[in-house]
Amino acid sequence: MTGAGGAMGRTLVRRLSSSPEHTVIATYHRVDDTIEVASFQQIELDITDTDQVDAALQRMRPDAVVHLAALVGAACESDPDLAEKVNVEAVASLTEAAARHRVAKLVFISTAAVYGDGLSAPVSESHATHPTTTYARTKLAAEEGLENASRRSDTPDVVVLRVFNVWGDGFSTSLVERLRTSSEAAPVMLNGLDTFLRDYVHVDDVVQACELALTAGLSRFEVVNIGSGVAVSNADLVRWIARATPPVYEVVPAATSYSCADIAKAERVLGYSPEHTIIP
């Protein structure tokens, strides 16, 4: 697993290493000495260093790779060259190394941002893509590279998980968590109430999808949406959070914005079933 030090990576490590069915090798840009490693192995790995990646796969000989490592958000906009290196070029070199060392499957974590937000109904995997940020464009470019590579017989089977808006433990920058921790001194700015809708998927459900993707018998290249399948407006989210503690927020007028997953394919091909849906 790459990117094991991130919020999603830490959750996935805990889940997979607790199962006797998996032997986990977790890679970190810098190893965290505070992590208890009795149940899994951790190594340092610079995902942009082609030689390091090749050597790691040659030494470890994994059956599968879950690729979480990425440059995300504003960091991509401030350094698009680095975003290209981490999010596109590193994926290509990882795929080639996986082919050389006979890795059977690669699970790639992508983003719902490849669809854009100019939607009006839950989006399926066949919907046209419209990335509007550097992060989304690089993730889509990586997907396209993986699809091209999958046409060769020597590359791993690929499952691309297009993940929607993640919340839960470790995701302090998600709108859900920011509203939960809001205060009079630090109100949250909301882009409208009823006109801004998002699909909020809990990190535990994303991790469930990752584990299912590792063992699912799929074709050479599959793209699968991972979300809750429920479009939640800002107004609904505020009401849901207020059941525990009323959030503090200010509303900024904004154009309608909608993003929600059609998860029928995930249910069908993975047996995915989200357990943490936000019900307004």
PDB file of C-alpha atoms in Angstrom:
ATOM      1  CA  MET A   1       0.000   0.000   0.000  1.00  0.00           C
ATOM      2  CA  THR A   2       1.307   3.444  -0.897  1.00  0.00           C
ATOM      3  CA  GLY A   3       0.326   6.552   1.030  1.00  0.00           C
ATOM      4  CA  ALA A   4      -0.254   4.628   4.246  1.00  0.00           C
ATOM      5  CA  GLY A   5       0.471   7.716   6.341  1.00  0.00           C
ATOM      6  CA  GLY A   6      -2.607   9.615   5.149  1.00  0.00           C
ATOM      7  CA  ALA A   7      -5.994   9.581   6.844  1.00  0.00           C
ATOM      8  CA  MET A   8      -7.401   6.994   4.485  1.00  0.00           C
ATOM      9  CA  GLY A   9      -4.193   4.978   4.502  1.00  0.00           C
ATOM     10  CA  ARG A  10      -4.132   4.710   8.283  1.00  0.00           C
ATOM     11  CA  THR A  11      -7.714   3.472   8.321  1.00  0.00           C
ATOM     12  CA  LEU A  12      -7.049   0.946   5.554  1.00  0.00           C
ATOM     13  CA  VAL A  13      -3.909  -0.347   7.287  1.00  0.00           C
ATOM     14  CA  ARG A  14      -5.899  -0.953  10.472  1.00  0.00           C
ATOM     15  CA  ARG A  15      -8.637  -2.799   8.610  1.00  0.00           C
ATOM     16  CA  LEU A  16      -6.428  -5.000   6.426  1.00  0.00           C
ATOM     17  CA  SER A  17      -3.831  -5.796   9.082  1.00  0.00           C
ATOM     18  CA  SER A  18      -6.571  -6.977  11.455  1.00  0.00           C
ATOM     19  CA  SER A  19      -7.573  -9.694   8.976  1.00  0.00           C
ATOM     20  CA  PRO A  20      -5.659 -12.992   8.782  1.00  0.00           C
ATOM     21  CA  GLU A  21      -6.379 -13.019   5.038  1.00  0.00           C
ATOM     22  CA  HIS A  22      -3.973 -10.138   4.364  1.00  0.00           C
ATOM     23  CA  THR A  23      -0.278  -9.533   4.869  1.00  0.00           C
ATOM     24  CA  VAL A  24       0.144  -5.770   4.742  1.00  0.00           C
ATOM     25  CA  ILE A  25       3.232  -3.897   3.577  1.00  0.00           C
ATOM     26  CA  ALA A  26       2.559  -0.211   4.216  1.00  0.00           C
ATOM     27  CA  THR A  27       4.734   2.414   2.530  1.00  0.00           C
ATOM     28  CA  TYR A  28       5.265   5.928   3.842  1.00  0.00           C
ATOM     29  CA  HIS A  29       7.141   8.916   2.500  1.00  0.00           C
ATOM     30  CA  ARG A  30       8.576   8.984   6.023  1.00  0.00           C
ATOM     31  CA  VAL A  31       8.031   6.091   8.418  1.00  0.00           C
ATOM     32  CA  ASP A  32       5.999   7.040  11.485  1.00  0.00           C
ATOM     33  CA  ASP A  33       7.838   5.586  14.493  1.00  0.00           C
ATOM     34  CA  THR A  34       4.738   6.013  16.664  1.00  0.00           C
ATOM     35  CA  ILE A  35       2.786   3.373  14.736  1.00  0.00           C
ATOM     36  CA  GLU A  36       2.544  -0.079  16.269  1.00  0.00           C
ATOM     37  CA  VAL A  37       3.904  -2.387  13.562  1.00  0.00           C
ATOM     38  CA  ALA A  38       3.379  -5.829  15.087  1.00  0.00           C
ATOM     39  CA  SER A  39       0.689  -6.716  12.561  1.00  0.00           C
ATOM     40  CA  PHE A  40       2.186  -5.212   9.404  1.00  0.00           C
ATOM     41  CA  GLN A  41       5.445  -4.138   7.833  1.00  0.00           C
ATOM     42  CA  GLN A  42       6.209  -0.505   7.083  1.00  0.00           C
ATOM     43  CA  ILE A  43       8.883   0.876   4.768  1.00  0.00           C
ATOM     44  CA  GLU A  44       9.895   4.311   3.525  1.00  0.00           C
ATOM     45  CA  LEU A  45       9.198   4.914  -0.143  1.00  0.00           C
ATOM     46  CA  ASP A  46       9.394   7.978  -2.370  1.00  0.00           C
ATOM     47  CA  ILE A  47       6.741   7.150  -4.935  1.00  0.00           C
ATOM     48  CA  THR A  48       8.382   9.500  -7.453  1.00  0.00           C
ATOM     49  CA  ASP A  49      11.704   7.589  -7.276  1.00  0.00           C
ATOM     50  CA  THR A  50      11.413   4.971 -10.023  1.00  0.00           C
ATOM     51  CA  ASP A  51      14.348   2.919  -8.754  1.00  0.00           C
ATOM     52  CA  GLN A  52      13.009   2.850  -5.198  1.00  0.00           C
ATOM     53  CA  VAL A  53       9.587   1.722  -6.397  1.00  0.00           C
ATOM     54  CA  ASP A  54      11.054  -1.012  -8.586  1.00  0.00           C
ATOM     55  CA  ALA A  55      13.323  -2.249  -5.799  1.00  0.00           C
ATOM     56  CA  ALA A  56      10.452  -2.325  -3.298  1.00  0.00           C
ATOM     57  CA  LEU A  57       8.225  -4.410  -5.555  1.00  0.00           C
ATOM     58  CA  GLN A  58      11.110  -6.714  -6.457  1.00  0.00           C
ATOM     59  CA  ARG A  59      11.877  -7.296  -2.779  1.00  0.00           C
ATOM     60  CA  MET A  60       8.313  -7.586  -1.479  1.00  0.00           C
ATOM     61  CA  ARG A  61       6.636  -9.361  -4.411  1.00  0.00           C
ATOM     62  CA  PRO A  62       3.078  -8.309  -3.422  1.00  0.00           C
ATOM     63  CA  ASP A  63       0.030  -9.912  -4.974  1.00  0.00           C
ATOM     64  CA  ALA A  64      -1.693  -6.524  -5.145  1.00  0.00           C
ATOM     65  CA  VAL A  65      -1.001  -2.822  -4.689  1.00  0.00           C
ATOM     66  CA  VAL A  66      -3.415  -0.224  -3.324  1.00  0.00           C
ATOM     67  CA  HIS A  67      -2.181   3.157  -4.529  1.00  0.00           C
ATOM     68  CA  LEU A  68      -3.289   5.956  -2.208  1.00  0.00           C
ATOM     69  CA  ALA A  69      -0.276   8.286  -2.400  1.00  0.00           C
ATOM     70  CA  ALA A  70      -1.114  11.574  -4.121  1.00  0.00           C
ATOM     71  CA  LEU A  71      -0.690  15.320  -4.067  1.00  0.00           C
ATOM     72  CA  VAL A  72      -4.107  16.802  -3.356  1.00  0.00           C
ATOM     73  CA  GLY A  73      -6.091  20.033  -3.219  1.00  0.00           C
ATOM     74  CA  ALA A  74      -4.438  23.426  -3.152  1.00  0.00           C
ATOM     75  CA  ALA A  75      -0.958  21.873  -3.248  1.00  0.00           C
ATOM     76  CA  CYS A  76      -1.674  20.824  -6.840  1.00  0.00           C
ATOM     77  CA  GLU A  77      -2.655  24.336  -7.855  1.00  0.00           C
ATOM     78  CA  SER A  78       0.430  25.889  -6.258  1.00  0.00           C
ATOM     79  CA  ASP A  79       2.811  23.389  -7.882  1.00  0.00           C
ATOM     80  CA  PRO A  80       1.261  21.808 -10.985  1.00  0.00           C
ATOM     81  CA  ASP A  81       4.602  20.347 -12.072  1.00  0.00           C
ATOM     82  CA  LEU A  82       4.882  18.429  -8.820  1.00  0.00           C
ATOM     83  CA  ALA A  83       1.241  17.357  -9.178  1.00  0.00           C
ATOM     84  CA  GLU A  84       2.071  15.915 -12.601  1.00  0.00           C
ATOM     85  CA  LYS A  85       5.118  14.125 -11.188  1.00  0.00           C
ATOM     86  CA  VAL A  86       3.308  12.613  -8.192  1.00  0.00           C
ATOM     87  CA  ASN A  87      -0.169  12.012  -9.594  1.00  0.00           C
ATOM     88  CA  VAL A  88       0.615  10.979 -13.170  1.00  0.00           C
ATOM     89  CA  GLU A  89       4.242  10.058 -13.764  1.00  0.00           C
ATOM     90  CA  ALA A  90       4.596   8.099 -10.526  1.00  0.00           C
ATOM     91  CA  VAL A  91       1.487   6.079 -11.346  1.00  0.00           C
ATOM     92  CA  ALA A  92       2.933   5.187 -14.742  1.00  0.00           C
ATOM     93  CA  SER A  93       6.246   4.063 -13.238  1.00  0.00           C
ATOM     94  CA  LEU A  94       4.429   2.089 -10.531  1.00  0.00           C
ATOM     95  CA  THR A  95       2.394   0.311 -13.210  1.00  0.00           C
ATOM     96  CA  GLU A  96       5.527  -0.620 -15.146  1.00  0.00           C
ATOM     97  CA  ALA A  97       7.238  -1.913 -12.006  1.00  0.00           C
ATOM     98  CA  ALA A  98       4.105  -3.891 -11.136  1.00  0.00           C
ATOM     99  CA  ALA A  99       4.197  -5.475 -14.586  1.00  0.00           C
ATOM    100  CA  ARG A 100       7.864  -6.423 -14.243  1.00  0.00           C
ATOM    101  CA  HIS A 101       7.305  -8.049 -10.869  1.00  0.00           C
ATOM    102  CA  ARG A 102       4.028  -9.758 -11.725  1.00  0.00           C
ATOM    103  CA  VAL A 103       1.675  -7.908  -9.424  1.00  0.00           C
ATOM    104  CA  ALA A 104      -1.801  -9.282 -10.127  1.00  0.00           C
ATOM    105  CA  LYS A 105      -3.955  -6.274  -9.211  1.00  0.00           C
ATOM    106  CA  LEU A 106      -3.649  -2.515  -8.780  1.00  0.00           C
ATOM    107  CA  VAL A 107      -6.366  -0.609  -6.922  1.00  0.00           C
ATOM    108  CA  PHE A 108      -6.088   3.082  -7.764  1.00  0.00           C
ATOM    109  CA  ILE A 109      -7.808   5.735  -5.668  1.00  0.00           C
ATOM    110  CA  SER A 110      -9.165   8.466  -7.922  1.00  0.00           C
ATOM    111  CA  THR A 111     -11.702  11.214  -7.340  1.00  0.00           C
ATOM    112  CA  ALA A 112     -15.249  12.217  -8.188  1.00  0.00           C
ATOM    113  CA  ALA A 113     -13.786  15.591  -9.148  1.00  0.00           C
ATOM    114  CA  VAL A 114     -13.084  14.142 -12.601  1.00  0.00           C
ATOM    115  CA  TYR A 115     -16.827  14.595 -13.306  1.00  0.00           C
ATOM    116  CA  GLY A 116     -16.917  18.259 -12.302  1.00  0.00           C
ATOM    117  CA  ASP A 117     -19.881  19.609 -10.343  1.00  0.00           C
ATOM    118  CA  GLY A 118     -22.211  20.774 -13.099  1.00  0.00           C
ATOM    119  CA  LEU A 119     -24.502  17.811 -12.626  1.00  0.00           C
ATOM    120  CA  SER A 120     -28.174  17.433 -11.836  1.00  0.00           C
ATOM    121  CA  ALA A 121     -28.535  13.725 -10.998  1.00  0.00           C
ATOM    122  CA  PRO A 122     -26.395  10.912  -9.573  1.00  0.00           C
ATOM    123  CA  VAL A 123     -23.561  10.245 -12.011  1.00  0.00           C
ATOM    124  CA  SER A 124     -22.587   6.827 -13.340  1.00  0.00           C
ATOM    125  CA  GLU A 125     -19.128   5.737 -14.417  1.00  0.00           C
ATOM    126  CA  SER A 126     -20.039   6.146 -18.094  1.00  0.00           C
ATOM    127  CA  HIS A 127     -20.775   9.863 -17.682  1.00  0.00           C
ATOM    128  CA  ALA A 128     -18.524  12.316 -19.491  1.00  0.00           C
ATOM    129  CA  THR A 129     -15.658  13.706 -17.431  1.00  0.00           C
ATOM    130  CA  HIS A 130     -15.083  17.424 -16.905  1.00  0.00           C
ATOM    131  CA  PRO A 131     -12.191  18.036 -14.506  1.00  0.00           C
ATOM    132  CA  THR A 132     -11.793  21.692 -13.533  1.00  0.00           C
ATOM    133  CA  THR A 133      -8.858  21.546 -11.098  1.00  0.00           C
ATOM    134  CA  THR A 134      -5.242  20.472 -11.435  1.00  0.00           C
ATOM    135  CA  TYR A 135      -5.871  17.655  -8.962  1.00  0.00           C
ATOM    136  CA  ALA A 136      -8.809  16.313 -10.982  1.00  0.00           C
ATOM    137  CA  ARG A 137      -6.982  16.675 -14.310  1.00  0.00           C
ATOM    138  CA  THR A 138      -3.947  14.765 -13.041  1.00  0.00           C
ATOM    139  CA  LYS A 139      -6.090  12.014 -11.550  1.00  0.00           C
ATOM    140  CA  LEU A 140      -7.942  11.610 -14.850  1.00  0.00           C
ATOM    141  CA  ALA A 141      -4.643  11.545 -16.753  1.00  0.00           C
ATOM    142  CA  ALA A 142      -3.446   8.770 -14.435  1.00  0.00           C
ATOM    143  CA  GLU A 143      -6.668   6.835 -15.052  1.00  0.00           C
ATOM    144  CA  GLU A 144      -6.162   7.135 -18.809  1.00  0.00           C
ATOM    145  CA  GLY A 145      -2.595   5.895 -18.491  1.00  0.00           C
ATOM    146  CA  LEU A 146      -3.776   2.898 -16.493  1.00  0.00           C
ATOM    147  CA  GLU A 147      -6.458   2.100 -19.048  1.00  0.00           C
ATOM    148  CA  ASN A 148      -3.916   2.212 -21.866  1.00  0.00           C
ATOM    149  CA  ALA A 149      -1.518  -0.008 -19.915  1.00  0.00           C
ATOM    150  CA  SER A 150      -4.279  -2.533 -19.195  1.00  0.00           C
ATOM    151  CA  ARG A 151      -4.471  -3.335 -22.914  1.00  0.00           C
ATOM    152  CA  ARG A 152      -1.144  -5.139 -22.518  1.00  0.00           C
ATOM    153  CA  SER A 153      -1.171  -8.693 -21.239  1.00  0.00           C
ATOM    154  CA  ASP A 154       1.685  -8.206 -18.748  1.00  0.00           C
ATOM    155  CA  THR A 155       0.193  -5.425 -16.611  1.00  0.00           C
ATOM    156  CA  PRO A 156      -1.929  -5.921 -13.477  1.00  0.00           C
ATOM    157  CA  ASP A 157      -5.702  -5.865 -13.499  1.00  0.00           C
ATOM    158  CA  VAL A 158      -6.774  -2.346 -12.522  1.00  0.00           C
ATOM    159  CA  VAL A 159      -9.690  -1.160 -10.397  1.00  0.00           C
ATOM    160  CA  VAL A 160     -10.134   2.616 -10.301  1.00  0.00           C
ATOM    161  CA  LEU A 161     -12.224   3.838  -7.385  1.00  0.00           C
ATOM    162  CA  ARG A 162     -13.678   7.305  -7.999  1.00  0.00           C
ATOM    163  CA  VAL A 163     -14.232   8.438  -4.441  1.00  0.00           C
ATOM    164  CA  PHE A 164     -16.706  11.194  -3.552  1.00  0.00           C
ATOM    165  CA  ASN A 165     -16.512  13.552  -0.531  1.00  0.00           C
ATOM    166  CA  VAL A 166     -14.824  11.669   2.303  1.00  0.00           C
ATOM    167  CA  TRP A 167     -15.522  12.416   5.959  1.00  0.00           C
ATOM    168  CA  GLY A 168     -14.707  10.749   9.254  1.00  0.00           C
ATOM    169  CA  ASP A 169     -11.677  10.204  11.461  1.00  0.00           C
ATOM    170  CA  GLY A 170      -8.673  12.139  10.167  1.00  0.00           C
ATOM    171  CA  PHE A 171     -10.567  14.202   7.599  1.00  0.00           C
ATOM    172  CA  SER A 172     -10.562  17.474   9.513  1.00  0.00           C
ATOM    173  CA  THR A 173     -10.810  19.577   6.349  1.00  0.00           C
ATOM    174  CA  SER A 174     -14.042  17.933   5.174  1.00  0.00           C
ATOM    175  CA  LEU A 175     -17.111  20.147   5.372  1.00  0.00           C
ATOM    176  CA  VAL A 176     -18.735  17.667   7.747  1.00  0.00           C
ATOM    177  CA  GLU A 177     -15.886  17.853  10.240  1.00  0.00           C
ATOM    178  CA  ARG A 178     -15.444  21.620   9.884  1.00  0.00           C
ATOM    179  CA  LEU A 179     -19.109  22.191  10.715  1.00  0.00           C
ATOM    180  CA  ARG A 180     -18.858  19.818  13.662  1.00  0.00           C
ATOM    181  CA  THR A 181     -15.956  21.802  15.124  1.00  0.00           C
ATOM    182  CA  SER A 182     -17.158  25.276  14.127  1.00  0.00           C
ATOM    183  CA  SER A 183     -17.420  28.076  16.673  1.00  0.00           C
ATOM    184  CA  GLU A 184     -18.369  31.720  16.969  1.00  0.00           C
ATOM    185  CA  ALA A 185     -14.693  32.544  16.559  1.00  0.00           C
ATOM    186  CA  ALA A 186     -14.356  30.297  13.496  1.00  0.00           C
ATOM    187  CA  PRO A 187     -17.641  30.050  11.557  1.00  0.00           C
ATOM    188  CA  VAL A 188     -17.785  27.949   8.397  1.00  0.00           C
ATOM    189  CA  MET A 189     -18.578  29.684   5.109  1.00  0.00           C
ATOM    190  CA  LEU A 190     -21.252  27.824   3.115  1.00  0.00           C
ATOM    191  CA  ASN A 191     -21.842  28.302  -0.608  1.00  0.00           C
ATOM    192  CA  GLY A 192     -25.615  28.428  -0.355  1.00  0.00           C
ATOM    193  CA  LEU A 193     -27.889  26.122   1.602  1.00  0.00           C
ATOM    194  CA  ASP A 194     -30.357  24.296  -0.630  1.00  0.00           C
ATOM    195  CA  THR A 195     -28.410  24.764  -3.868  1.00  0.00           C
ATOM    196  CA  PHE A 196     -25.105  23.131  -2.872  1.00  0.00           C
ATOM    197  CA  LEU A 197     -25.338  19.321  -2.722  1.00  0.00           C
ATOM    198  CA  ARG A 198     -22.644  16.722  -2.204  1.00  0.00           C
ATOM    199  CA  ASP A 199     -22.318  12.967  -1.670  1.00  0.00           C
ATOM    200  CA  TYR A 200     -20.566  12.433   1.680  1.00  0.00           C
ATOM    201  CA  VAL A 201     -18.955   9.009   2.049  1.00  0.00           C
ATOM    202  CA  HIS A 202     -17.437   7.870   5.333  1.00  0.00           C
ATOM    203  CA  VAL A 203     -13.790   6.780   5.303  1.00  0.00           C
ATOM    204  CA  ASP A 204     -14.782   3.384   6.700  1.00  0.00           C
ATOM    205  CA  ASP A 205     -16.998   2.814   3.656  1.00  0.00           C
ATOM    206  CA  VAL A 206     -14.180   3.797   1.288  1.00  0.00           C
ATOM    207  CA  VAL A 207     -11.884   1.359   3.064  1.00  0.00           C
ATOM    208  CA  GLN A 208     -14.559  -1.327   2.742  1.00  0.00           C
ATOM    209  CA  ALA A 209     -14.584  -0.685  -1.023  1.00  0.00           C
ATOM    210  CA  CYS A 210     -10.787  -0.945  -1.215  1.00  0.00           C
ATOM    211  CA  GLU A 211     -10.820  -4.334   0.484  1.00  0.00           C
ATOM    212  CA  LEU A 212     -13.632  -5.580  -1.730  1.00  0.00           C
ATOM    213  CA  ALA A 213     -11.777  -4.395  -4.842  1.00  0.00           C
ATOM    214  CA  LEU A 214      -8.737  -6.469  -3.867  1.00  0.00           C
ATOM    215  CA  THR A 215     -10.654  -9.722  -4.126  1.00  0.00           C
ATOM    216  CA  ALA A 216     -13.378  -8.962  -6.692  1.00  0.00           C
ATOM    217  CA  GLY A 217     -13.164 -10.865  -9.956  1.00  0.00           C
ATOM    218  CA  LEU A 218     -13.414  -8.064 -12.514  1.00  0.00           C
ATOM    219  CA  SER A 219     -12.244  -7.360 -16.042  1.00  0.00           C
ATOM    220  CA  ARG A 220      -8.799  -5.997 -16.879  1.00  0.00           C
ATOM    221  CA  PHE A 221      -9.817  -2.378 -16.228  1.00  0.00           C
ATOM    222  CA  GLU A 222     -12.807  -1.181 -14.241  1.00  0.00           C
ATOM    223  CA  VAL A 223     -13.889   2.218 -12.969  1.00  0.00           C
ATOM    224  CA  VAL A 224     -16.210   2.187  -9.951  1.00  0.00           C
ATOM    225  CA  ASN A 225     -17.863   5.072  -8.102  1.00  0.00           C
ATOM    226  CA  ILE A 226     -17.573   4.990  -4.325  1.00  0.00           C
ATOM    227  CA  GLY A 227     -19.994   7.237  -2.467  1.00  0.00           C
ATOM    228  CA  SER A 228     -23.068   7.024  -0.302  1.00  0.00           C
ATOM    229  CA  GLY A 229     -25.447   7.476  -3.228  1.00  0.00           C
ATOM    230  CA  VAL A 230     -27.233  10.272  -1.356  1.00  0.00           C
ATOM    231  CA  ALA A 231     -27.070  13.954  -2.337  1.00  0.00           C
ATOM    232  CA  VAL A 232     -26.997  16.039   0.838  1.00  0.00           C
ATOM    233  CA  SER A 233     -27.577  19.782   0.672  1.00  0.00           C
ATOM    234  CA  ASN A 234     -25.807  22.214   2.962  1.00  0.00           C
ATOM    235  CA  ALA A 235     -29.154  22.842   4.630  1.00  0.00           C
ATOM    236  CA  ASP A 236     -29.641  19.110   5.283  1.00  0.00           C
ATOM    237  CA  LEU A 237     -26.077  18.757   6.520  1.00  0.00           C
ATOM    238  CA  VAL A 238     -26.506  21.618   8.969  1.00  0.00           C
ATOM    239  CA  ARG A 239     -29.716  20.070  10.318  1.00  0.00           C
ATOM    240  CA  TRP A 240     -28.063  16.652  10.671  1.00  0.00           C
ATOM    241  CA  ILE A 241     -25.066  18.026  12.565  1.00  0.00           C
ATOM    242  CA  ALA A 242     -27.301  20.223  14.743  1.00  0.00           C
ATOM    243  CA  ARG A 243     -28.812  17.105  16.289  1.00  0.00           C
ATOM    244  CA  ALA A 244     -25.630  16.909  18.364  1.00  0.00           C
ATOM    245  CA  THR A 245     -24.267  20.460  18.425  1.00  0.00           C
ATOM    246  CA  PRO A 246     -25.595  23.400  16.369  1.00  0.00           C
ATOM    247  CA  PRO A 247     -22.881  24.415  13.905  1.00  0.00           C
ATOM    248  CA  VAL A 248     -21.827  28.023  13.412  1.00  0.00           C
ATOM    249  CA  TYR A 249     -21.812  29.147   9.798  1.00  0.00           C
ATOM    250  CA  GLU A 250     -22.369  31.985   7.359  1.00  0.00           C
ATOM    251  CA  VAL A 251     -24.026  31.627   3.963  1.00  0.00           C
ATOM    252  CA  VAL A 252     -22.432  33.053   0.831  1.00  0.00           C
ATOM    253  CA  PRO A 253     -24.632  33.344  -2.288  1.00  0.00           C
ATOM    254  CA  ALA A 254     -23.394  30.899  -4.922  1.00  0.00           C
ATOM    255  CA  ALA A 255     -24.495  29.144  -8.086  1.00  0.00           C
ATOM    256  CA  THR A 256     -26.119  25.727  -7.888  1.00  0.00           C
ATOM    257  CA  SER A 257     -23.556  22.962  -7.449  1.00  0.00           C
ATOM    258  CA  TYR A 258     -24.406  19.243  -7.433  1.00  0.00           C
ATOM    259  CA  SER A 259     -22.285  16.102  -7.162  1.00  0.00           C
ATOM    260  CA  CYS A 260     -23.568  12.649  -6.222  1.00  0.00           C
ATOM    261  CA  ALA A 261     -22.571   9.078  -7.046  1.00  0.00           C
ATOM    262  CA  ASP A 262     -24.654   6.448  -8.742  1.00  0.00           C
ATOM    263  CA  ILE A 263     -23.309   3.464  -6.773  1.00  0.00           C
ATOM    264  CA  ALA A 264     -25.259   0.734  -8.590  1.00  0.00           C
ATOM    265  CA  LYS A 265     -22.096  -0.634 -10.203  1.00  0.00           C
ATOM    266  CA  ALA A 266     -20.221  -0.734  -6.873  1.00  0.00           C
ATOM    267  CA  GLU A 267     -23.125  -2.636  -5.338  1.00  0.00           C
ATOM    268  CA  ARG A 268     -23.232  -5.045  -8.279  1.00  0.00           C
ATOM    269  CA  VAL A 269     -19.567  -5.815  -8.959  1.00  0.00           C
ATOM    270  CA  LEU A 270     -18.027  -5.307  -5.512  1.00  0.00           C
ATOM    271  CA  GLY A 271     -20.886  -6.122  -3.167  1.00  0.00           C
ATOM    272  CA  TYR A 272     -20.367  -2.646  -1.723  1.00  0.00           C
ATOM    273  CA  SER A 273     -22.875  -1.395   0.825  1.00  0.00           C
ATOM    274  CA  PRO A 274     -22.223   1.920   2.610  1.00  0.00           C
ATOM    275  CA  GLU A 275     -22.956   1.823   6.315  1.00  0.00           C
ATOM    276  CA  HIS A 276     -22.539   5.475   7.318  1.00  0.00           C
ATOM    277  CA  THR A 277     -24.937   7.409   5.103  1.00  0.00           C
ATOM    278  CA  ILE A 278     -25.857  10.891   6.322  1.00  0.00           C
ATOM    279  CA  ILE A 279     -29.652  10.888   6.497  1.00  0.00           C
ATOM    280  CA  PRO A 280     -31.046  14.462   6.679  1.00  0.00           C
TER     281      PRO A 280
END
